[in-house]
PDB file of C-alpha atoms in Angstrom:
ATOM      1  CA  MET A   1       0.000   0.000   0.000  1.00 61.00           C
ATOM      2  CA  GLN A   2       2.580   2.544   1.077  1.00 66.00           C
ATOM      3  CA  LEU A   3       4.655   1.745  -2.032  1.00 79.00           C
ATOM      4  CA  MET A   4       2.676   4.310  -4.015  1.00 90.00           C
ATOM      5  CA  PHE A   5       3.656   7.068  -1.585  1.00 93.00           C
ATOM      6  CA  LYS A   6       7.089   8.651  -1.344  1.00 93.00           C
ATOM      7  CA  LYS A   7       8.574   8.986   2.125  1.00 93.00           C
ATOM      8  CA  ARG A   8       8.523  12.490   3.556  1.00 94.00           C
ATOM      9  CA  HIS A   9      12.203  13.408   3.386  1.00 92.00           C
ATOM     10  CA  SER A  10      12.205  17.204   3.412  1.00 95.00           C
ATOM     11  CA  ILE A  11       9.778  20.095   3.720  1.00 94.00           C
ATOM     12  CA  LYS A  12      10.929  21.390   0.346  1.00 94.00           C
ATOM     13  CA  GLU A  13      10.029  18.081  -1.330  1.00 95.00           C
ATOM     14  CA  VAL A  14       6.683  17.838   0.460  1.00 96.00           C
ATOM     15  CA  GLU A  15       5.666  21.385  -0.435  1.00 96.00           C
ATOM     16  CA  GLU A  16       7.220  21.908  -3.845  1.00 94.00           C
ATOM     17  CA  GLY A  17       7.783  18.391  -5.130  1.00 95.00           C
ATOM     18  CA  LYS A  18       5.719  16.376  -7.543  1.00 96.00           C
ATOM     19  CA  TYR A  19       5.627  13.150  -5.538  1.00 96.00           C
ATOM     20  CA  LEU A  20       2.663  12.164  -3.438  1.00 96.00           C
ATOM     21  CA  SER A  21       3.738  11.936   0.224  1.00 96.00           C
ATOM     22  CA  PRO A  22       0.563  12.202   2.265  1.00 97.00           C
ATOM     23  CA  LYS A  23       0.671  12.542   6.022  1.00 97.00           C
ATOM     24  CA  PHE A  24      -1.808  10.373   7.870  1.00 96.00           C
ATOM     25  CA  ASP A  25      -2.587  11.241  11.496  1.00 95.00           C
ATOM     26  CA  LYS A  26      -1.918   8.904  14.404  1.00 94.00           C
ATOM     27  CA  ASN A  27      -5.175   7.109  13.649  1.00 95.00           C
ATOM     28  CA  GLY A  28      -3.963   6.547  10.095  1.00 96.00           C
ATOM     29  CA  LEU A  29      -6.442   9.044   8.634  1.00 97.00           C
ATOM     30  CA  ILE A  30      -6.237  12.120   6.419  1.00 98.00           C
ATOM     31  CA  PRO A  31      -9.091  14.683   6.237  1.00 98.00           C
ATOM     32  CA  VAL A  32     -10.956  15.108   2.960  1.00 98.00           C
ATOM     33  CA  ILE A  33     -12.936  18.063   1.645  1.00 98.00           C
ATOM     34  CA  THR A  34     -15.480  17.109  -1.002  1.00 98.00           C
ATOM     35  CA  ALA A  35     -16.948  19.726  -3.322  1.00 98.00           C
ATOM     36  CA  ASP A  36     -19.226  19.755  -6.356  1.00 97.00           C
ATOM     37  CA  PHE A  37     -16.993  20.124  -9.423  1.00 97.00           C
ATOM     38  CA  LYS A  38     -19.551  22.289 -11.237  1.00 95.00           C
ATOM     39  CA  SER A  39     -20.934  24.655  -8.629  1.00 94.00           C
ATOM     40  CA  GLY A  40     -17.968  24.579  -6.251  1.00 95.00           C
ATOM     41  CA  ASP A  41     -20.387  23.981  -3.374  1.00 96.00           C
ATOM     42  CA  ILE A  42     -18.786  22.163  -0.492  1.00 97.00           C
ATOM     43  CA  LEU A  43     -20.662  18.923   0.013  1.00 98.00           C
ATOM     44  CA  MET A  44     -19.017  17.193   2.968  1.00 98.00           C
ATOM     45  CA  HIS A  45     -15.970  16.708   5.160  1.00 98.00           C
ATOM     46  CA  GLY A  46     -14.651  13.180   5.629  1.00 98.00           C
ATOM     47  CA  TYR A  47     -11.588  11.046   6.233  1.00 98.00           C
ATOM     48  CA  MET A  48      -9.610   8.451   4.311  1.00 98.00           C
ATOM     49  CA  ASN A  49      -7.169   5.818   5.419  1.00 97.00           C
ATOM     50  CA  GLY A  50      -4.534   4.518   2.996  1.00 96.00           C
ATOM     51  CA  GLU A  51      -6.832   1.889   1.558  1.00 96.00           C
ATOM     52  CA  ALA A  52      -9.702   4.342   0.908  1.00 97.00           C
ATOM     53  CA  PHE A  53      -7.145   6.705  -0.651  1.00 97.00           C
ATOM     54  CA  LYS A  54      -5.950   4.039  -3.049  1.00 96.00           C
ATOM     55  CA  LYS A  55      -9.469   2.813  -3.885  1.00 97.00           C
ATOM     56  CA  THR A  56     -10.537   6.378  -4.679  1.00 98.00           C
ATOM     57  CA  ILE A  57      -7.624   6.863  -7.081  1.00 97.00           C
ATOM     58  CA  GLU A  58      -8.085   3.524  -8.793  1.00 97.00           C
ATOM     59  CA  THR A  59     -11.888   3.412  -9.074  1.00 98.00           C
ATOM     60  CA  LYS A  60     -12.394   7.190  -9.552  1.00 98.00           C
ATOM     61  CA  GLU A  61     -15.218   6.946  -7.038  1.00 98.00           C
ATOM     62  CA  ALA A  62     -14.941   8.440  -3.571  1.00 98.00           C
ATOM     63  CA  HIS A  63     -14.135   6.005  -0.765  1.00 98.00           C
ATOM     64  CA  TYR A  64     -13.808   7.147   2.827  1.00 98.00           C
ATOM     65  CA  TRP A  65     -13.032   5.684   6.222  1.00 97.00           C
ATOM     66  CA  SER A  66     -16.209   5.706   8.270  1.00 95.00           C
ATOM     67  CA  ARG A  67     -15.180   6.574  11.822  1.00 93.00           C
ATOM     68  CA  SER A  68     -18.583   5.576  13.223  1.00 90.00           C
ATOM     69  CA  ARG A  69     -18.803   2.256  11.360  1.00 91.00           C
ATOM     70  CA  LYS A  70     -15.034   1.642  11.552  1.00 94.00           C
ATOM     71  CA  ARG A  71     -14.774   0.390   8.002  1.00 96.00           C
ATOM     72  CA  ILE A  72     -14.114   1.477   4.421  1.00 97.00           C
ATOM     73  CA  TRP A  73     -17.102   3.335   3.096  1.00 95.00           C
ATOM     74  CA  HIS A  74     -17.806   3.431  -0.621  1.00 97.00           C
ATOM     75  CA  LYS A  75     -19.891   6.597  -0.689  1.00 96.00           C
ATOM     76  CA  GLY A  76     -23.287   5.813  -2.191  1.00 94.00           C
ATOM     77  CA  GLU A  77     -23.127   2.068  -1.489  1.00 93.00           C
ATOM     78  CA  ILE A  78     -26.555   2.209   0.161  1.00 89.00           C
ATOM     79  CA  SER A  79     -28.111   5.406  -1.160  1.00 89.00           C
ATOM     80  CA  GLY A  80     -26.824   4.992  -4.702  1.00 93.00           C
ATOM     81  CA  PHE A  81     -25.421   8.522  -4.575  1.00 94.00           C
ATOM     82  CA  VAL A  82     -21.942   7.623  -5.755  1.00 97.00           C
ATOM     83  CA  GLN A  83     -19.412  10.455  -6.066  1.00 98.00           C
ATOM     84  CA  LYS A  84     -17.517  10.335  -9.371  1.00 98.00           C
ATOM     85  CA  VAL A  85     -14.130  11.926  -8.840  1.00 98.00           C
ATOM     86  CA  ILE A  86     -13.312  14.572 -11.426  1.00 98.00           C
ATOM     87  CA  GLU A  87     -10.207  15.859  -9.667  1.00 98.00           C
ATOM     88  CA  MET A  88      -8.274  14.958  -6.519  1.00 98.00           C
ATOM     89  CA  LYS A  89      -5.856  17.460  -5.024  1.00 98.00           C
ATOM     90  CA  ILE A  90      -3.581  17.612  -2.003  1.00 98.00           C
ATOM     91  CA  ASP A  91      -2.508  20.634  -0.014  1.00 97.00           C
ATOM     92  CA  ASP A  92       0.896  22.235   0.560  1.00 96.00           C
ATOM     93  CA  ASP A  93       2.027  20.091   3.502  1.00 96.00           C
ATOM     94  CA  GLN A  94       0.146  17.069   2.132  1.00 97.00           C
ATOM     95  CA  ASP A  95      -2.019  16.474   5.177  1.00 97.00           C
ATOM     96  CA  SER A  96      -5.434  17.093   3.626  1.00 98.00           C
ATOM     97  CA  ILE A  97      -7.206  16.116   0.414  1.00 98.00           C
ATOM     98  CA  CYS A  98      -9.736  17.878  -1.770  1.00 98.00           C
ATOM     99  CA  LEU A  99     -12.071  15.950  -4.068  1.00 98.00           C
ATOM    100  CA  LEU A 100     -14.047  17.623  -6.828  1.00 98.00           C
ATOM    101  CA  VAL A 101     -16.899  15.265  -7.613  1.00 98.00           C
ATOM    102  CA  ASP A 102     -19.880  14.772  -9.862  1.00 98.00           C
ATOM    103  CA  ILE A 103     -23.027  13.704  -7.990  1.00 96.00           C
ATOM    104  CA  GLY A 104     -25.428  14.607 -10.789  1.00 94.00           C
ATOM    105  CA  ASN A 105     -28.702  15.689  -9.247  1.00 93.00           C
ATOM    106  CA  GLY A 106     -28.059  13.569  -6.168  1.00 93.00           C
ATOM    107  CA  ALA A 107     -27.197  14.300  -2.562  1.00 93.00           C
ATOM    108  CA  SER A 108     -24.173  13.890  -0.312  1.00 92.00           C
ATOM    109  CA  CYS A 109     -25.725  14.284   3.098  1.00 93.00           C
ATOM    110  CA  HIS A 110     -27.276  11.382   5.014  1.00 93.00           C
ATOM    111  CA  VAL A 111     -29.908  13.776   6.421  1.00 92.00           C
ATOM    112  CA  GLY A 112     -31.236  14.160   2.880  1.00 93.00           C
ATOM    113  CA  TYR A 113     -29.844  17.501   1.755  1.00 95.00           C
ATOM    114  CA  ARG A 114     -27.546  17.965  -1.231  1.00 94.00           C
ATOM    115  CA  SER A 115     -24.735  19.305   0.959  1.00 96.00           C
ATOM    116  CA  CYS A 116     -23.972  18.549   4.608  1.00 97.00           C
ATOM    117  CA  PHE A 117     -23.454  22.287   5.115  1.00 97.00           C
ATOM    118  CA  TYR A 118     -27.096  23.383   5.138  1.00 97.00           C
ATOM    119  CA  ARG A 119     -26.964  25.660   8.186  1.00 97.00           C
ATOM    120  CA  SER A 120     -25.348  29.071   8.512  1.00 98.00           C
ATOM    121  CA  ILE A 121     -23.873  30.422  11.750  1.00 97.00           C
ATOM    122  CA  PRO A 122     -24.744  34.052  12.601  1.00 96.00           C
ATOM    123  CA  LEU A 123     -21.737  36.390  12.602  1.00 97.00           C
ATOM    124  CA  GLY A 124     -21.066  39.345  14.911  1.00 97.00           C
ATOM    125  CA  LYS A 125     -20.854  40.149  18.600  1.00 95.00           C
ATOM    126  CA  ILE A 126     -22.147  37.443  20.912  1.00 94.00           C
ATOM    127  CA  SER A 127     -24.106  38.537  23.993  1.00 91.00           C
ATOM    128  CA  ASP A 128     -23.373  36.960  27.367  1.00 89.00           C
ATOM    129  CA  GLY A 129     -25.162  33.654  27.677  1.00 86.00           C
ATOM    130  CA  GLU A 130     -26.554  33.837  24.135  1.00 89.00           C
ATOM    131  CA  LYS A 131     -27.132  30.505  22.433  1.00 89.00           C
ATOM    132  CA  LEU A 132     -26.323  30.898  18.765  1.00 93.00           C
ATOM    133  CA  GLU A 133     -29.240  30.217  16.436  1.00 94.00           C
ATOM    134  CA  MET A 134     -28.445  29.123  12.909  1.00 97.00           C
ATOM    135  CA  LYS A 135     -30.317  29.708   9.689  1.00 97.00           C
ATOM    136  CA  PHE A 136     -31.241  26.906   7.293  1.00 96.00           C
ATOM    137  CA  LYS A 137     -29.788  27.717   3.874  1.00 93.00           C
ATOM    138  CA  ASP A 138     -31.287  24.716   2.199  1.00 88.00           C
ATOM    139  CA  ASP A 139     -34.853  23.761   2.921  1.00 79.00           C
ATOM    140  CA  LYS A 140     -35.245  21.126   0.254  1.00 90.00           C
ATOM    141  CA  LYS A 141     -34.301  17.526   0.962  1.00 94.00           C
ATOM    142  CA  ILE A 142     -33.325  15.490  -2.078  1.00 92.00           C
ATOM    143  CA  PHE A 143     -34.375  12.215  -0.494  1.00 93.00           C
ATOM    144  CA  ASP A 144     -36.076  10.794   2.567  1.00 92.00           C
ATOM    145  CA  PRO A 145     -33.423   9.129   4.752  1.00 92.00           C
ATOM    146  CA  LYS A 146     -35.960   6.768   6.321  1.00 89.00           C
ATOM    147  CA  LYS A 147     -36.821   5.339   2.933  1.00 91.00           C
ATOM    148  CA  ILE A 148     -33.240   5.083   1.738  1.00 89.00           C
ATOM    149  CA  TYR A 149     -31.389   3.897   4.832  1.00 89.00           C
ATOM    150  CA  LYS A 150     -34.232   1.888   6.457  1.00 88.00           C
ATOM    151  CA  ASP A 151     -32.705   0.119   9.466  1.00 85.00           C
ATOM    152  CA  GLU A 152     -29.122   1.323   8.976  1.00 87.00           C
ATOM    153  CA  PRO A 153     -27.847   3.055  12.125  1.00 87.00           C
ATOM    154  CA  ASN A 154     -27.420   6.821  11.876  1.00 89.00           C
ATOM    155  CA  PRO A 155     -23.682   7.612  11.584  1.00 90.00           C
ATOM    156  CA  THR A 156     -23.979  10.794  13.662  1.00 90.00           C
ATOM    157  CA  GLU A 157     -22.514  10.427  17.156  1.00 91.00           C
ATOM    158  CA  LEU A 158     -23.240  12.640  20.132  1.00 91.00           C
TER     159      LEU A 158
ATOM    160  CA  MET B   1     -16.850  30.253  26.205  1.00 61.00           C
ATOM    161  CA  GLN B   2     -19.025  27.165  26.016  1.00 65.00           C
ATOM    162  CA  LEU B   3     -22.060  29.240  27.001  1.00 79.00           C
ATOM    163  CA  MET B   4     -22.656  30.139  23.360  1.00 89.00           C
ATOM    164  CA  PHE B   5     -22.955  26.458  22.419  1.00 93.00           C
ATOM    165  CA  LYS B   6     -25.900  24.252  23.231  1.00 93.00           C
ATOM    166  CA  LYS B   7     -25.139  20.847  24.746  1.00 93.00           C
ATOM    167  CA  ARG B   8     -25.521  17.910  22.380  1.00 94.00           C
ATOM    168  CA  HIS B   9     -28.665  16.277  23.732  1.00 93.00           C
ATOM    169  CA  SER B  10     -29.970  14.266  20.803  1.00 95.00           C
ATOM    170  CA  ILE B  11     -29.014  13.354  17.251  1.00 94.00           C
ATOM    171  CA  LYS B  12     -32.263  14.892  16.026  1.00 94.00           C
ATOM    172  CA  GLU B  13     -31.399  18.238  17.623  1.00 95.00           C
ATOM    173  CA  VAL B  14     -27.799  18.157  16.362  1.00 96.00           C
ATOM    174  CA  GLU B  15     -28.835  17.349  12.790  1.00 96.00           C
ATOM    175  CA  GLU B  16     -32.115  19.164  12.379  1.00 94.00           C
ATOM    176  CA  GLY B  17     -32.050  21.802  15.090  1.00 95.00           C
ATOM    177  CA  LYS B  18     -31.190  25.469  14.835  1.00 96.00           C
ATOM    178  CA  TYR B  19     -28.834  25.642  17.803  1.00 96.00           C
ATOM    179  CA  LEU B  20     -25.084  25.573  17.423  1.00 96.00           C
ATOM    180  CA  SER B  21     -23.694  22.469  19.183  1.00 96.00           C
ATOM    181  CA  PRO B  22     -20.259  21.882  17.678  1.00 97.00           C
ATOM    182  CA  LYS B  23     -18.317  18.741  18.472  1.00 97.00           C
ATOM    183  CA  PHE B  24     -14.648  19.325  19.212  1.00 97.00           C
ATOM    184  CA  ASP B  25     -12.294  16.350  19.035  1.00 95.00           C
ATOM    185  CA  LYS B  26     -10.291  15.079  21.998  1.00 94.00           C
ATOM    186  CA  ASN B  27      -7.688  17.779  21.327  1.00 95.00           C
ATOM    187  CA  GLY B  28     -10.440  20.391  21.519  1.00 96.00           C
ATOM    188  CA  LEU B  29     -10.328  21.078  17.769  1.00 97.00           C
ATOM    189  CA  ILE B  30     -12.822  21.116  14.918  1.00 98.00           C
ATOM    190  CA  PRO B  31     -11.721  20.899  11.259  1.00 98.00           C
ATOM    191  CA  VAL B  32     -12.386  23.875   8.994  1.00 98.00           C
ATOM    192  CA  ILE B  33     -12.736  24.042   5.210  1.00 98.00           C
ATOM    193  CA  THR B  34     -12.043  27.495   3.785  1.00 98.00           C
ATOM    194  CA  ALA B  35     -13.208  28.436   0.306  1.00 98.00           C
ATOM    195  CA  ASP B  36     -13.287  31.582  -1.823  1.00 97.00           C
ATOM    196  CA  PHE B  37     -16.839  32.962  -1.628  1.00 97.00           C
ATOM    197  CA  LYS B  38     -16.752  34.138  -5.261  1.00 95.00           C
ATOM    198  CA  SER B  39     -15.051  31.337  -7.194  1.00 94.00           C
ATOM    199  CA  GLY B  40     -15.860  28.492  -4.810  1.00 95.00           C
ATOM    200  CA  ASP B  41     -12.199  27.466  -4.967  1.00 96.00           C
ATOM    201  CA  ILE B  42     -11.097  25.600  -1.887  1.00 97.00           C
ATOM    202  CA  LEU B  43      -8.275  27.569  -0.324  1.00 97.00           C
ATOM    203  CA  MET B  44      -7.184  25.617   2.740  1.00 98.00           C
ATOM    204  CA  HIS B  45      -8.005  23.100   5.447  1.00 98.00           C
ATOM    205  CA  GLY B  46      -7.432  24.122   9.059  1.00 98.00           C
ATOM    206  CA  TYR B  47      -8.608  23.695  12.632  1.00 98.00           C
ATOM    207  CA  MET B  48     -10.273  25.856  15.262  1.00 98.00           C
ATOM    208  CA  ASN B  49     -10.510  25.523  19.012  1.00 97.00           C
ATOM    209  CA  GLY B  50     -13.387  27.144  20.892  1.00 96.00           C
ATOM    210  CA  GLU B  51     -11.579  30.457  21.223  1.00 96.00           C
ATOM    211  CA  ALA B  52     -10.690  30.664  17.505  1.00 97.00           C
ATOM    212  CA  PHE B  53     -14.304  29.734  16.733  1.00 97.00           C
ATOM    213  CA  LYS B  54     -15.642  32.581  18.860  1.00 96.00           C
ATOM    214  CA  LYS B  55     -13.093  35.104  17.546  1.00 97.00           C
ATOM    215  CA  THR B  56     -14.023  34.227  13.970  1.00 98.00           C
ATOM    216  CA  ILE B  57     -17.722  34.787  14.648  1.00 97.00           C
ATOM    217  CA  GLU B  58     -17.186  38.041  16.518  1.00 97.00           C
ATOM    218  CA  THR B  59     -14.507  39.671  14.337  1.00 98.00           C
ATOM    219  CA  LYS B  60     -15.740  38.230  10.994  1.00 98.00           C
ATOM    220  CA  GLU B  61     -12.111  37.413  10.210  1.00 98.00           C
ATOM    221  CA  ALA B  62     -10.848  33.825  10.132  1.00 98.00           C
ATOM    222  CA  HIS B  63      -8.987  32.666  13.224  1.00 98.00           C
ATOM    223  CA  TYR B  64      -7.564  29.163  13.479  1.00 98.00           C
ATOM    224  CA  TRP B  65      -5.661  27.031  15.963  1.00 97.00           C
ATOM    225  CA  SER B  66      -2.147  26.547  14.655  1.00 95.00           C
ATOM    226  CA  ARG B  67      -1.160  22.991  15.513  1.00 93.00           C
ATOM    227  CA  SER B  68       2.500  23.632  14.712  1.00 90.00           C
ATOM    228  CA  ARG B  69       2.754  26.905  16.655  1.00 91.00           C
ATOM    229  CA  LYS B  70       0.302  25.735  19.333  1.00 94.00           C
ATOM    230  CA  ARG B  71      -1.489  29.051  19.533  1.00 96.00           C
ATOM    231  CA  ILE B  72      -4.426  31.027  18.118  1.00 97.00           C
ATOM    232  CA  TRP B  73      -3.606  32.133  14.619  1.00 95.00           C
ATOM    233  CA  HIS B  74      -5.280  35.195  13.153  1.00 97.00           C
ATOM    234  CA  LYS B  75      -4.907  34.336   9.471  1.00 96.00           C
ATOM    235  CA  GLY B  76      -2.970  37.108   7.741  1.00 94.00           C
ATOM    236  CA  GLU B  77      -1.381  38.468  10.918  1.00 93.00           C
ATOM    237  CA  ILE B  78       2.064  38.335   9.276  1.00 89.00           C
ATOM    238  CA  SER B  79       1.314  38.213   5.554  1.00 89.00           C
ATOM    239  CA  GLY B  80      -1.513  40.737   5.676  1.00 93.00           C
ATOM    240  CA  PHE B  81      -3.718  38.286   3.768  1.00 94.00           C
ATOM    241  CA  VAL B  82      -6.653  38.437   6.157  1.00 97.00           C
ATOM    242  CA  GLN B  83      -9.699  36.293   5.338  1.00 98.00           C
ATOM    243  CA  LYS B  84     -12.958  38.244   5.653  1.00 98.00           C
ATOM    244  CA  VAL B  85     -15.722  35.794   6.512  1.00 98.00           C
ATOM    245  CA  ILE B  86     -18.747  36.129   4.255  1.00 98.00           C
ATOM    246  CA  GLU B  87     -20.472  33.005   5.515  1.00 98.00           C
ATOM    247  CA  MET B  88     -19.781  30.356   8.155  1.00 98.00           C
ATOM    248  CA  LYS B  89     -21.584  27.035   7.999  1.00 98.00           C
ATOM    249  CA  ILE B  90     -21.572  23.810   9.989  1.00 98.00           C
ATOM    250  CA  ASP B  91     -22.289  20.295   8.791  1.00 97.00           C
ATOM    251  CA  ASP B  92     -25.027  17.809   9.639  1.00 96.00           C
ATOM    252  CA  ASP B  93     -23.426  16.255  12.727  1.00 96.00           C
ATOM    253  CA  GLN B  94     -21.757  19.575  13.645  1.00 97.00           C
ATOM    254  CA  ASP B  95     -18.186  18.287  13.658  1.00 97.00           C
ATOM    255  CA  SER B  96     -16.788  20.382  10.799  1.00 98.00           C
ATOM    256  CA  ILE B  97     -16.973  24.001   9.694  1.00 98.00           C
ATOM    257  CA  CYS B  98     -16.991  25.650   6.301  1.00 98.00           C
ATOM    258  CA  LEU B  99     -15.922  29.272   5.835  1.00 98.00           C
ATOM    259  CA  LEU B 100     -16.638  31.224   2.678  1.00 98.00           C
ATOM    260  CA  VAL B 101     -14.149  34.082   2.673  1.00 98.00           C
ATOM    261  CA  ASP B 102     -13.063  37.139   0.739  1.00 98.00           C
ATOM    262  CA  ILE B 103      -9.292  37.363   0.255  1.00 96.00           C
ATOM    263  CA  GLY B 104      -9.459  39.892  -2.585  1.00 94.00           C
ATOM    264  CA  ASN B 105      -6.505  39.287  -4.878  1.00 93.00           C
ATOM    265  CA  GLY B 106      -4.463  37.783  -2.054  1.00 92.00           C
ATOM    266  CA  ALA B 107      -3.286  34.309  -1.175  1.00 93.00           C
ATOM    267  CA  SER B 108      -4.086  31.720   1.465  1.00 92.00           C
ATOM    268  CA  CYS B 109      -1.113  29.410   1.166  1.00 93.00           C
ATOM    269  CA  HIS B 110       2.151  29.988   3.035  1.00 93.00           C
ATOM    270  CA  VAL B 111       4.076  28.577   0.043  1.00 91.00           C
ATOM    271  CA  GLY B 112       2.890  31.585  -1.965  1.00 93.00           C
ATOM    272  CA  TYR B 113       0.016  30.206  -4.043  1.00 94.00           C
ATOM    273  CA  ARG B 114      -3.563  31.478  -3.876  1.00 94.00           C
ATOM    274  CA  SER B 115      -4.848  28.082  -2.720  1.00 96.00           C
ATOM    275  CA  CYS B 116      -3.042  25.387  -0.732  1.00 97.00           C
ATOM    276  CA  PHE B 117      -4.449  22.835  -3.198  1.00 97.00           C
ATOM    277  CA  TYR B 118      -2.150  23.528  -6.136  1.00 97.00           C
ATOM    278  CA  ARG B 119      -1.301  19.915  -7.007  1.00 97.00           C
ATOM    279  CA  SER B 120      -3.501  17.309  -8.637  1.00 98.00           C
ATOM    280  CA  ILE B 121      -3.208  13.560  -7.996  1.00 97.00           C
ATOM    281  CA  PRO B 122      -3.350  11.302 -11.070  1.00 96.00           C
ATOM    282  CA  LEU B 123      -6.394   9.010 -11.161  1.00 97.00           C
ATOM    283  CA  GLY B 124      -6.595   5.453 -12.469  1.00 97.00           C
ATOM    284  CA  LYS B 125      -4.939   2.091 -11.987  1.00 95.00           C
ATOM    285  CA  ILE B 126      -1.687   2.181 -10.028  1.00 94.00           C
ATOM    286  CA  SER B 127       1.132  -0.084 -11.177  1.00 91.00           C
ATOM    287  CA  ASP B 128       3.080  -2.134  -8.649  1.00 88.00           C
ATOM    288  CA  GLY B 129       5.760  -0.010  -7.048  1.00 86.00           C
ATOM    289  CA  GLU B 130       4.691   3.117  -8.925  1.00 89.00           C
ATOM    290  CA  LYS B 131       5.315   6.396  -7.109  1.00 89.00           C
ATOM    291  CA  LEU B 132       2.458   8.741  -7.915  1.00 93.00           C
ATOM    292  CA  GLU B 133       3.514  11.947  -9.685  1.00 94.00           C
ATOM    293  CA  MET B 134       1.297  14.970  -9.303  1.00 97.00           C
ATOM    294  CA  LYS B 135       0.598  17.836 -11.676  1.00 97.00           C
ATOM    295  CA  PHE B 136       0.905  21.467 -10.675  1.00 96.00           C
ATOM    296  CA  LYS B 137      -2.420  23.164 -11.365  1.00 93.00           C
ATOM    297  CA  ASP B 138      -1.224  26.599 -10.331  1.00 88.00           C
ATOM    298  CA  ASP B 139       2.172  27.808 -11.468  1.00 79.00           C
ATOM    299  CA  LYS B 140       1.869  31.398 -10.336  1.00 90.00           C
ATOM    300  CA  LYS B 141       2.844  32.388  -6.823  1.00 94.00           C
ATOM    301  CA  ILE B 142       1.092  35.482  -5.487  1.00 92.00           C
ATOM    302  CA  PHE B 143       3.945  36.340  -3.143  1.00 93.00           C
ATOM    303  CA  ASP B 144       7.471  35.315  -2.215  1.00 91.00           C
ATOM    304  CA  PRO B 145       7.338  33.556   1.176  1.00 92.00           C
ATOM    305  CA  LYS B 146      10.959  34.472   1.961  1.00 89.00           C
ATOM    306  CA  LYS B 147      10.152  38.166   1.697  1.00 91.00           C
ATOM    307  CA  ILE B 148       6.901  37.964   3.631  1.00 89.00           C
ATOM    308  CA  TYR B 149       7.742  35.541   6.427  1.00 89.00           C
ATOM    309  CA  LYS B 150      11.484  36.315   6.779  1.00 87.00           C
ATOM    310  CA  ASP B 151      12.707  34.376   9.834  1.00 85.00           C
ATOM    311  CA  GLU B 152       9.360  32.871  10.814  1.00 87.00           C
ATOM    312  CA  PRO B 153       9.612  29.080  11.049  1.00 87.00           C
ATOM    313  CA  ASN B 154       7.826  27.132   8.303  1.00 89.00           C
ATOM    314  CA  PRO B 155       4.624  25.630   9.767  1.00 90.00           C
ATOM    315  CA  THR B 156       4.924  22.455   7.665  1.00 90.00           C
ATOM    316  CA  GLU B 157       5.977  19.427   9.692  1.00 91.00           C
ATOM    317  CA  LEU B 158       7.421  16.203   8.338  1.00 91.00           C
TER     318      LEU B 158
END
């Protein structure tokens, strides 16, 4: 698995080199930003381990590590909302990934919205003891999670 | 600090409620995706602690937790490339943040590029023992890091 990655020898190589030398955290994971390749909308934030990383490159479909299910997660395996990878990029110090994906008219969020980022946080001075109330930016669910996921456990953890 | 956040009582409230109940990891951090509000380009991936979170909301300028410097980091404090927050969103399970920011004609990457994601990973079947070679998608640096950061240590870690 690690054969496809170059060892991290120097900061210069990591930042300015052409070889892929990703840095996985102590849990073996690297964070992933996933955005719609057409609109640029950010769809979700996830994680990959080395195996999910390789599967994503080779199949051109997004694979993640599910921290709640503790297994490789081929996005869309249940819902059918597969993410076709148009472009995969890595950042300067190679410790985060960005995927630009095609989801057609589908959704990326298990709650049913197109994007997981459907709520906006109010900006400005916070009063003492104020609980921040968000605004819903997206009021249209693409699918009904109960119909799609049936008895699958909800991945959200408290 | 935590007064502004509602306790995470139920998955339903976290996912479908209007109150801000962010989940910080065991290091007290939450990952942050930062994108250009106009182009949608993803600029960087960072982290906030509770204090950086609050400062970002109140000042409408992005503040992060620098894991290498181990302190609050007001983005642009040295380079001048401040990120004005146009919108701040949170995801379904409230464990990641998305900032849409205005950086004018500036840059977000300490290497000098506009975005930290300036290299693209090749997709497709990987041969045995192949080291993956990336393509530079951005060949124009906005600034010279040596002139801007002078003797500041490079935040990239091996």
